[in-house]
mmCIF file of C-alpha atoms in Angstrom:
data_model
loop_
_atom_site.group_PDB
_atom_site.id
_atom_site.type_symbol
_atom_site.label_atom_id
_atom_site.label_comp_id
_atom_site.label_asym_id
_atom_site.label_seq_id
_atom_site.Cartn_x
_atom_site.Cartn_y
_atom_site.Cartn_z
ATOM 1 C CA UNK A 7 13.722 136.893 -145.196
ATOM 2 C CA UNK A 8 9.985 137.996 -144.115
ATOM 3 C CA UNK A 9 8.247 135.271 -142.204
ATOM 4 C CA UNK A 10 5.079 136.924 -141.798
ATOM 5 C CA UNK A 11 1.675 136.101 -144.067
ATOM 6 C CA UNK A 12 1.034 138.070 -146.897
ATOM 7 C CA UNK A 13 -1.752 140.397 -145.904
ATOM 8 C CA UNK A 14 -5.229 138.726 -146.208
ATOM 9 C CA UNK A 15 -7.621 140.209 -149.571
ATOM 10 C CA UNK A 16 -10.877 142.299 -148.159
ATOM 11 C CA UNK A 17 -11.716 143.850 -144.667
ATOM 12 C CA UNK A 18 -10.619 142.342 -141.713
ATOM 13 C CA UNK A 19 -13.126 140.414 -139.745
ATOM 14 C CA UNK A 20 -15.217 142.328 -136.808
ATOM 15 C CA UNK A 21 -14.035 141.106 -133.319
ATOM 16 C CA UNK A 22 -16.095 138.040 -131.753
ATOM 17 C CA UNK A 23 -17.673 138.730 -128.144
ATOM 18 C CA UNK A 24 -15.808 136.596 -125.751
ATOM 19 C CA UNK A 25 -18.750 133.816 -124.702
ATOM 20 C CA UNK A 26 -17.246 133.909 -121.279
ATOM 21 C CA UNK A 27 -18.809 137.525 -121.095
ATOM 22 C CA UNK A 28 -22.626 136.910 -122.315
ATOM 23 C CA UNK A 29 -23.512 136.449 -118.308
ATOM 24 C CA UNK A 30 -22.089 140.386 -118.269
ATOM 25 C CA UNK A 31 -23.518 142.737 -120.167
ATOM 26 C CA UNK A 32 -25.366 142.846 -123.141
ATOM 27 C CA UNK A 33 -23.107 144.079 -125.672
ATOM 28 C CA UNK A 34 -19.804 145.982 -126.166
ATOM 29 C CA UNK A 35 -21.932 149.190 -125.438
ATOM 30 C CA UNK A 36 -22.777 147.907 -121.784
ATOM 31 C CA UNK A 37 -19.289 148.034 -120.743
ATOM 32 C CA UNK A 38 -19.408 151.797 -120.933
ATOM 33 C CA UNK A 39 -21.507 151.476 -117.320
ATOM 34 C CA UNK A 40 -19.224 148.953 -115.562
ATOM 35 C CA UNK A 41 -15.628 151.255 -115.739
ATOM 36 C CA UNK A 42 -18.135 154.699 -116.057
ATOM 37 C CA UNK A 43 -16.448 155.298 -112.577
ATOM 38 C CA UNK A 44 -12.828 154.520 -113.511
ATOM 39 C CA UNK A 45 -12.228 158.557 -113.416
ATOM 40 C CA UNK A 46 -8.717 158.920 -113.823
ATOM 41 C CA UNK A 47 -6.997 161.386 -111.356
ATOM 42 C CA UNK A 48 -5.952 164.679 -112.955
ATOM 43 C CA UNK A 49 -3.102 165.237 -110.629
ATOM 44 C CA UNK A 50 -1.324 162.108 -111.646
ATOM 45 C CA UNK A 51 2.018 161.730 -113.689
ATOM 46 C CA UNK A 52 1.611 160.423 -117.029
ATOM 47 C CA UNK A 53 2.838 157.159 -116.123
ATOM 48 C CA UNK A 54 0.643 156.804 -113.380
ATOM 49 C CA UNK A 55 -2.495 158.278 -115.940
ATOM 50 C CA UNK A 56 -1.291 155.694 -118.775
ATOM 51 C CA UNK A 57 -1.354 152.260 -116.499
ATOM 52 C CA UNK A 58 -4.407 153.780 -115.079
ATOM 53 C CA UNK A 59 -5.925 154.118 -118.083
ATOM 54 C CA UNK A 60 -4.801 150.788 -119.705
ATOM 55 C CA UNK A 61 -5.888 149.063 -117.093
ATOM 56 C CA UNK A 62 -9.616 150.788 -117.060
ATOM 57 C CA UNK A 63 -9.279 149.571 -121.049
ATOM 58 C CA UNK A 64 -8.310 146.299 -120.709
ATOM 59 C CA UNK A 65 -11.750 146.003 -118.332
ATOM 60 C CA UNK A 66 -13.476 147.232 -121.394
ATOM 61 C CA UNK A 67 -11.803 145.505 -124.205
ATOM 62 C CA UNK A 68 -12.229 141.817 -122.232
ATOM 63 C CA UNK A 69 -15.457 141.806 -123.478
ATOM 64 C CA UNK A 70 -13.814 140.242 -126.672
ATOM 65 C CA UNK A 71 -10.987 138.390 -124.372
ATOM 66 C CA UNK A 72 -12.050 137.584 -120.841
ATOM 67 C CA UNK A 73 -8.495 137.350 -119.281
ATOM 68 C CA UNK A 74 -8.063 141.020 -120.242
ATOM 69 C CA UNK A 75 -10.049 141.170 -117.192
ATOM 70 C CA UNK A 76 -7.206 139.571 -115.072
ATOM 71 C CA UNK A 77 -4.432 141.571 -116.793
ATOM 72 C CA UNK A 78 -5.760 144.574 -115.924
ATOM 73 C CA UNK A 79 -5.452 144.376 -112.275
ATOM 74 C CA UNK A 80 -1.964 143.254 -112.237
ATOM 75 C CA UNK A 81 -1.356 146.388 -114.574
ATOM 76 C CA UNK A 82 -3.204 148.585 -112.340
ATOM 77 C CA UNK A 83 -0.947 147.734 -109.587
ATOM 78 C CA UNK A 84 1.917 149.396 -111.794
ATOM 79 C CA UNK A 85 0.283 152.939 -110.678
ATOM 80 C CA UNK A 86 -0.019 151.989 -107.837
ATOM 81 C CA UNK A 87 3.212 150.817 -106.493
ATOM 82 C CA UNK A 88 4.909 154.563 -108.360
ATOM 83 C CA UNK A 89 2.514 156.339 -106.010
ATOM 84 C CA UNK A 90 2.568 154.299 -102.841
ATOM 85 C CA UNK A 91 6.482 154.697 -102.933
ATOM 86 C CA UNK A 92 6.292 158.133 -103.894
ATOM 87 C CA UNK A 93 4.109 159.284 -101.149
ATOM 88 C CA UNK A 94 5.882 157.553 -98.462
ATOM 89 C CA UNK A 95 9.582 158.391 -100.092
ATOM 90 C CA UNK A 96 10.373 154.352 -99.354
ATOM 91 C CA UNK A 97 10.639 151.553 -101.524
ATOM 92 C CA UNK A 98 10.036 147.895 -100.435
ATOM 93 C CA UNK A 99 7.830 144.907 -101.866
ATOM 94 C CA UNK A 100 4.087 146.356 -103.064
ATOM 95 C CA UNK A 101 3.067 144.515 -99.579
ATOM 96 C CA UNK A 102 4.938 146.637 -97.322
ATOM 97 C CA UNK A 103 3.980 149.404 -99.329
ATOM 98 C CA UNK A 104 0.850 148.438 -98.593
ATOM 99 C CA UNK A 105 0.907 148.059 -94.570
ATOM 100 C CA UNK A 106 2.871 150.657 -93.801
ATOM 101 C CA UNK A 107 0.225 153.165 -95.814
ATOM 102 C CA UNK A 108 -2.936 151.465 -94.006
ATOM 103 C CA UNK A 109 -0.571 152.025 -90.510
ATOM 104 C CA UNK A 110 -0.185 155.828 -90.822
ATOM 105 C CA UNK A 111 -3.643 156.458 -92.241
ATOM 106 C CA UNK A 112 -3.655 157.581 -95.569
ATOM 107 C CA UNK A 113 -5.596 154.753 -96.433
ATOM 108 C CA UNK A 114 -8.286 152.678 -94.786
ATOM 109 C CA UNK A 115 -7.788 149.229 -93.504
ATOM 110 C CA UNK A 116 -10.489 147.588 -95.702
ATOM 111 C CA UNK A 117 -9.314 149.209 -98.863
ATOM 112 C CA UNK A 118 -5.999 148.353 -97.969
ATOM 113 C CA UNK A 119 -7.015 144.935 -97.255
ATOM 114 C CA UNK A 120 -8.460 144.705 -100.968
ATOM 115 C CA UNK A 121 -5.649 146.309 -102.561
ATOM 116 C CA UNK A 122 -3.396 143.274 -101.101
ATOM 117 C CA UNK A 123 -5.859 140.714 -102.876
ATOM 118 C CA UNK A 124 -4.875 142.304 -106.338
ATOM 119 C CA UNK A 125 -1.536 141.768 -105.150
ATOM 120 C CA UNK A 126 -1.645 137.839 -104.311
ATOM 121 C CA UNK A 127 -3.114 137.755 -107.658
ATOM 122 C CA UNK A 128 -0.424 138.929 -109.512
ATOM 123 C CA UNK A 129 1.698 136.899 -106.968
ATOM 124 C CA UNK A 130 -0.138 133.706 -107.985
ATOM 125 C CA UNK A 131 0.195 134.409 -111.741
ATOM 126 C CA UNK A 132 4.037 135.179 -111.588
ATOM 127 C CA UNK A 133 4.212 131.677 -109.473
ATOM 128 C CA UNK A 134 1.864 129.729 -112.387
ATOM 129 C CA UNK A 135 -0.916 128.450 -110.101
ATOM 130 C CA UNK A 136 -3.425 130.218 -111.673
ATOM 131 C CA UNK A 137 -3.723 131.482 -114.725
ATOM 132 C CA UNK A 138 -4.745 135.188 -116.452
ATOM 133 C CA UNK A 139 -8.407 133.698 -116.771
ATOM 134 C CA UNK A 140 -8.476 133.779 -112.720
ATOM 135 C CA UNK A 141 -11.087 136.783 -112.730
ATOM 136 C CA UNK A 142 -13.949 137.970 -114.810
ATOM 137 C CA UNK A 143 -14.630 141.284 -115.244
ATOM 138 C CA UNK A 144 -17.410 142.468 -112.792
ATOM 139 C CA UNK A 145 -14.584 140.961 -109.823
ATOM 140 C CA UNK A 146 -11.702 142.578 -111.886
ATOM 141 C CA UNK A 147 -13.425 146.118 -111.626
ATOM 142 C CA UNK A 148 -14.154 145.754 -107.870
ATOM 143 C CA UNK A 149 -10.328 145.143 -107.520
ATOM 144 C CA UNK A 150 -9.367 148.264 -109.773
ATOM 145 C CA UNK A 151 -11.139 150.262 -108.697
ATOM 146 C CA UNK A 152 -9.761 150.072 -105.199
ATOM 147 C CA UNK A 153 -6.757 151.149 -106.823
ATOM 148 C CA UNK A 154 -8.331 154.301 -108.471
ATOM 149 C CA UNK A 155 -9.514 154.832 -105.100
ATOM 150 C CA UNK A 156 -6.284 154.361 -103.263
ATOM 151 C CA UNK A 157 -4.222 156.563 -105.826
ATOM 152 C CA UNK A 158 -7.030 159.204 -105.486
ATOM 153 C CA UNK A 159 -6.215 159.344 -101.816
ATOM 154 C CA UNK A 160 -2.555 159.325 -102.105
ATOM 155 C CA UNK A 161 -2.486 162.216 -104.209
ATOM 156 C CA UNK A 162 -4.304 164.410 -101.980
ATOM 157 C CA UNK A 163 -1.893 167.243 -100.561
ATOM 158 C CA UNK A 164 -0.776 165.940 -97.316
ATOM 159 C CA UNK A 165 -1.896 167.616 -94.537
ATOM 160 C CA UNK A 166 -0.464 168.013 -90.824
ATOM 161 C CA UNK A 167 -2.175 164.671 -89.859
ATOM 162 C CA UNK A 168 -1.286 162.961 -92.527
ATOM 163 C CA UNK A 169 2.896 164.012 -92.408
ATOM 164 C CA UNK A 170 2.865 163.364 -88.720
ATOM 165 C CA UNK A 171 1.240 159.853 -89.846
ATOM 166 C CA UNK A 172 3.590 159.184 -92.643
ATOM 167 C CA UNK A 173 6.551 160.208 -89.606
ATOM 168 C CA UNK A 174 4.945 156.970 -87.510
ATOM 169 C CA UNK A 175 5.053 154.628 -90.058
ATOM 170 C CA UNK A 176 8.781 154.790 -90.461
ATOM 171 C CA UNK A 177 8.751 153.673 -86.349
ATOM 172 C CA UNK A 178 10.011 150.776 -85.048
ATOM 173 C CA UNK A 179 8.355 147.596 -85.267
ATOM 174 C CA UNK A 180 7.984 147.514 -81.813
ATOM 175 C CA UNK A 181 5.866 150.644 -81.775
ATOM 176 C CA UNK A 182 4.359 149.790 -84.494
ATOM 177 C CA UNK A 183 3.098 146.252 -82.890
ATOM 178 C CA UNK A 184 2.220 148.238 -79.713
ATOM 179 C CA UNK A 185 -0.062 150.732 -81.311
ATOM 180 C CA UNK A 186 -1.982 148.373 -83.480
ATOM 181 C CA UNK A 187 -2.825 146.229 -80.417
ATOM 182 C CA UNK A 188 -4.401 149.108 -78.886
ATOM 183 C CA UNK A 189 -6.262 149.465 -81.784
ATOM 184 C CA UNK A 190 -7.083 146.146 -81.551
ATOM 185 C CA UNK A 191 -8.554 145.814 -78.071
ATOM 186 C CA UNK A 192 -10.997 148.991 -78.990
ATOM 187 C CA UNK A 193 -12.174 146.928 -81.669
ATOM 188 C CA UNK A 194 -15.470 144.789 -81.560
ATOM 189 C CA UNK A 195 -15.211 141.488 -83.288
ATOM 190 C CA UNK A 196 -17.453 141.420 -85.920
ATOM 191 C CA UNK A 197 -20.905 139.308 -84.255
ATOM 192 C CA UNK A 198 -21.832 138.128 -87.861
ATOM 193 C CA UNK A 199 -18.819 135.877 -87.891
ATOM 194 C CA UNK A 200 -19.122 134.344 -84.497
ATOM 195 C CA UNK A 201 -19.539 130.726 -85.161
ATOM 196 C CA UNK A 202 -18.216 130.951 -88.494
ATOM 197 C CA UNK A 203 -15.454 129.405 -90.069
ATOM 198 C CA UNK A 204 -13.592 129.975 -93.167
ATOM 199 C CA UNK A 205 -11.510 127.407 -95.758
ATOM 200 C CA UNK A 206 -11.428 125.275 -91.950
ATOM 201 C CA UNK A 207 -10.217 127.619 -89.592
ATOM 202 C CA UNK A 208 -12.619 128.709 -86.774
ATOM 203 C CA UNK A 209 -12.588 133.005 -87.025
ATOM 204 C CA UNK A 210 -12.834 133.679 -83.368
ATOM 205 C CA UNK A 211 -10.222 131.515 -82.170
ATOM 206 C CA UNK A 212 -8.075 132.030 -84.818
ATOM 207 C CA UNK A 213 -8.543 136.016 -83.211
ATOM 208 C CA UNK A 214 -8.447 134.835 -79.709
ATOM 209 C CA UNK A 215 -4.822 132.933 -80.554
ATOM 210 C CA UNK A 216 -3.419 135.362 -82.336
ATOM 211 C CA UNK A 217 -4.386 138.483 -80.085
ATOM 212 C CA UNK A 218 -3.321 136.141 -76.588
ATOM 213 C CA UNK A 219 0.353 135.511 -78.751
ATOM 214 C CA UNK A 220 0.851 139.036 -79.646
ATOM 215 C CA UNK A 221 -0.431 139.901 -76.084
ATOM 216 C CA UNK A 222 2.727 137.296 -74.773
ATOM 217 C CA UNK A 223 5.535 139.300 -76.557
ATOM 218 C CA UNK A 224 4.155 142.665 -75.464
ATOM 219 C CA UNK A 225 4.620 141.155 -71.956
ATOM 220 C CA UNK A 226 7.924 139.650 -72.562
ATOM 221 C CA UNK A 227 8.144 137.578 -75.791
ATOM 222 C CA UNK A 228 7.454 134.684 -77.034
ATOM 223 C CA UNK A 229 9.014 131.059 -76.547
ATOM 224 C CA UNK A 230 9.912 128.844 -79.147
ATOM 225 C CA UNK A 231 6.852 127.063 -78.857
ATOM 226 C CA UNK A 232 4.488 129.812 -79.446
ATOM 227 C CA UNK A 233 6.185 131.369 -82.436
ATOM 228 C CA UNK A 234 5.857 128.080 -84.035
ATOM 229 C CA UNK A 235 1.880 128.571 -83.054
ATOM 230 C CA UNK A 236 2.247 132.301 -84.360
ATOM 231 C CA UNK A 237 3.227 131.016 -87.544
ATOM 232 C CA UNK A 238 1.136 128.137 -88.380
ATOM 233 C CA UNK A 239 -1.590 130.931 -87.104
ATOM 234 C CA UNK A 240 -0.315 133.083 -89.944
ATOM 235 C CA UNK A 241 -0.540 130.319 -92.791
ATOM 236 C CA UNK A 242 -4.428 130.926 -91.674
ATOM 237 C CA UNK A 243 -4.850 134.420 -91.893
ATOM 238 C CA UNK A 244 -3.120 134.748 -95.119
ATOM 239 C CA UNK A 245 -5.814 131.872 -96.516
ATOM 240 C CA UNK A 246 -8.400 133.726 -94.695
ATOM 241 C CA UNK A 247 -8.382 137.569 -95.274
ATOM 242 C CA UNK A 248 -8.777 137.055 -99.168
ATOM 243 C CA UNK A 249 -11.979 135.056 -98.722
ATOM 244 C CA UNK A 250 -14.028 137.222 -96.135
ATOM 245 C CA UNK A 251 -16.379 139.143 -97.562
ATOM 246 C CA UNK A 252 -17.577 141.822 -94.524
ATOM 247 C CA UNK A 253 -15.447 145.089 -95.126
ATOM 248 C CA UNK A 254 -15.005 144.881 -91.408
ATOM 249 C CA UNK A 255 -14.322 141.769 -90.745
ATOM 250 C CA UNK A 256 -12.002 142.206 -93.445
ATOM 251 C CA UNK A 257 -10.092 145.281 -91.572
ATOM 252 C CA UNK A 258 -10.447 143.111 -88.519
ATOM 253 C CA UNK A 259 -8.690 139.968 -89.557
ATOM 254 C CA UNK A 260 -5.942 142.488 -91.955
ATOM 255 C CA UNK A 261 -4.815 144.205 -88.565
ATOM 256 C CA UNK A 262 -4.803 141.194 -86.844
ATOM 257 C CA UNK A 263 -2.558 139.642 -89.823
ATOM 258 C CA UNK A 264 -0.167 142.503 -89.148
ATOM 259 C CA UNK A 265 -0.107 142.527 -85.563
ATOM 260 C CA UNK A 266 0.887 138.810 -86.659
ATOM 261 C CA UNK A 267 3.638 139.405 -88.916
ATOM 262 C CA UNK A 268 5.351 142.010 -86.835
ATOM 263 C CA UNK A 269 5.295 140.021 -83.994
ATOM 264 C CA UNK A 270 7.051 137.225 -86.040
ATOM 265 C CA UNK A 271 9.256 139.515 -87.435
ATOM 266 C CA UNK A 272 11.012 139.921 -83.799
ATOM 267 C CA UNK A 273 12.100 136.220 -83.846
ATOM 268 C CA UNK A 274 13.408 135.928 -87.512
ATOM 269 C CA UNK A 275 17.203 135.235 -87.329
ATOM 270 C CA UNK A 276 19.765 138.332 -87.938
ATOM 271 C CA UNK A 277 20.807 138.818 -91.130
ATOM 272 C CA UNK A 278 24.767 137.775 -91.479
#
């Protein structure tokens, strides 16, 4: 038996702009100039080109339905989780994917640090506590297009650097810890967020904790007491990183947040 309506007499009726939108652009036209620099990479595979492209559409077509918007980040992140595991022939969660690109340089930290907010987003709508209307679409494109961006520089032949970079970030965690502290200590914290705190948590001592904990298990590890600390420390940066704004500050607080994790990392419990 056919369930479906019979087909409706005359032309179907023209779309309705979402009203969520109005605030965007002026018409369906205008979002032409917000994904103009969506330029999809001619190198890629066609599945990479197709969620690419979907996702650049979705931007345009949530002019009629905002959470498009929303959907097409989490779609972009399709793309790039093929090419993140293809470049550095590993698979893992999108988040280690991630890290371990940002460690051997074939990304920056503050793109990388971006990327990882599309990811918590899909996180947060495969969890329920938000919903696909979480974005609108001047935020979405931001977040997509540090995707594009990312699976531009991926695709880029690798050169001698880069494979001798890619080599590192298969080390061990404990030379991966070491070498991101040195980065660390050569870099300035950010003077425009001295003083400032974030969601509660005080920036500068949230870096001065972290960096003297990290700076304990280079010297001999950690006690029971302060990798209780290092985690509760951890709960922060994870609330913090997604809200700063600086690009900087941002690649500040990211290394610190992995100099964090891989430091905790050395006091999980063997697997049995």
């Amino acid at each position: 038996m056919n369930a479906l309506p019979p087909p409706s007499p005359g032309p179907l009726a023209a779309p309705v702009p979402d009203p969520r939108v109005r605030d965007v652009v002026l018409d369906y036209a205008g979002m032409d100039a917000l994904v103009a620099d969506l330029v999809l990479p001619g190198e890629a595979s066609m599945y990479v080109m197709s969620a690419m492209e979907t996702s650049r559409e979705l931007i345009r077509h949530s002019y009629y339905r905002y959470e498009f918007a929303t959907v097409a980040v989490t779609h972009s992140l399709f793309a790039l989780e093929h090419v993140l595991a293809e470049r550095l022939a590993i698979g893992g969660p999108l988040q280690d994917l991630i890290e371990r690109a940002a460690e051997a340089g074939l990304i920056p930290v503050e793109l990388a640090a971006e990327l990882d907010r599309g990811r918590r987003l899909r996180d947060k709508l495969t969890q329920g506590t938000v919903t696909s209307a979480a974005l609108g679409p001047v935020r979405a494109i931001t977040m997509v297009r540090a995707v594009f961006d990312a699976v531009s520089l991926l695709l880029r032949p690798a050169s001698p650097a880069d494979v001798a970079a890619a080599d590192m970030s298969g080390a061990q965690p404990e030379d991966r810890l070491a070498r991101l502290w040195k980065d660390h200590q050569r870099a300035p914290y950010p003077d425009s967020y001295r003083g400032i705190d974030v969601e509660g948590v005080e920036l500068i001592l949230l870096d001065a904790d972290v960096a003297g904990l990290v700076q304990r298990e280079l010297n001999g590890g950690l006690d029971d007491r302060g990798t209780a600390l290092l985690w509760a420390r951890i709960a922060d940066l994870d609330k913090v990183v997604t809200l700063i704004k600086s690009e900087y500050c941002v690649s500040y607080f990211a290394r610190l947040q992995r100099m964090a994790k891989l430091t905790a990392a050395r006091h999980l419990p063997a697997a049995t």
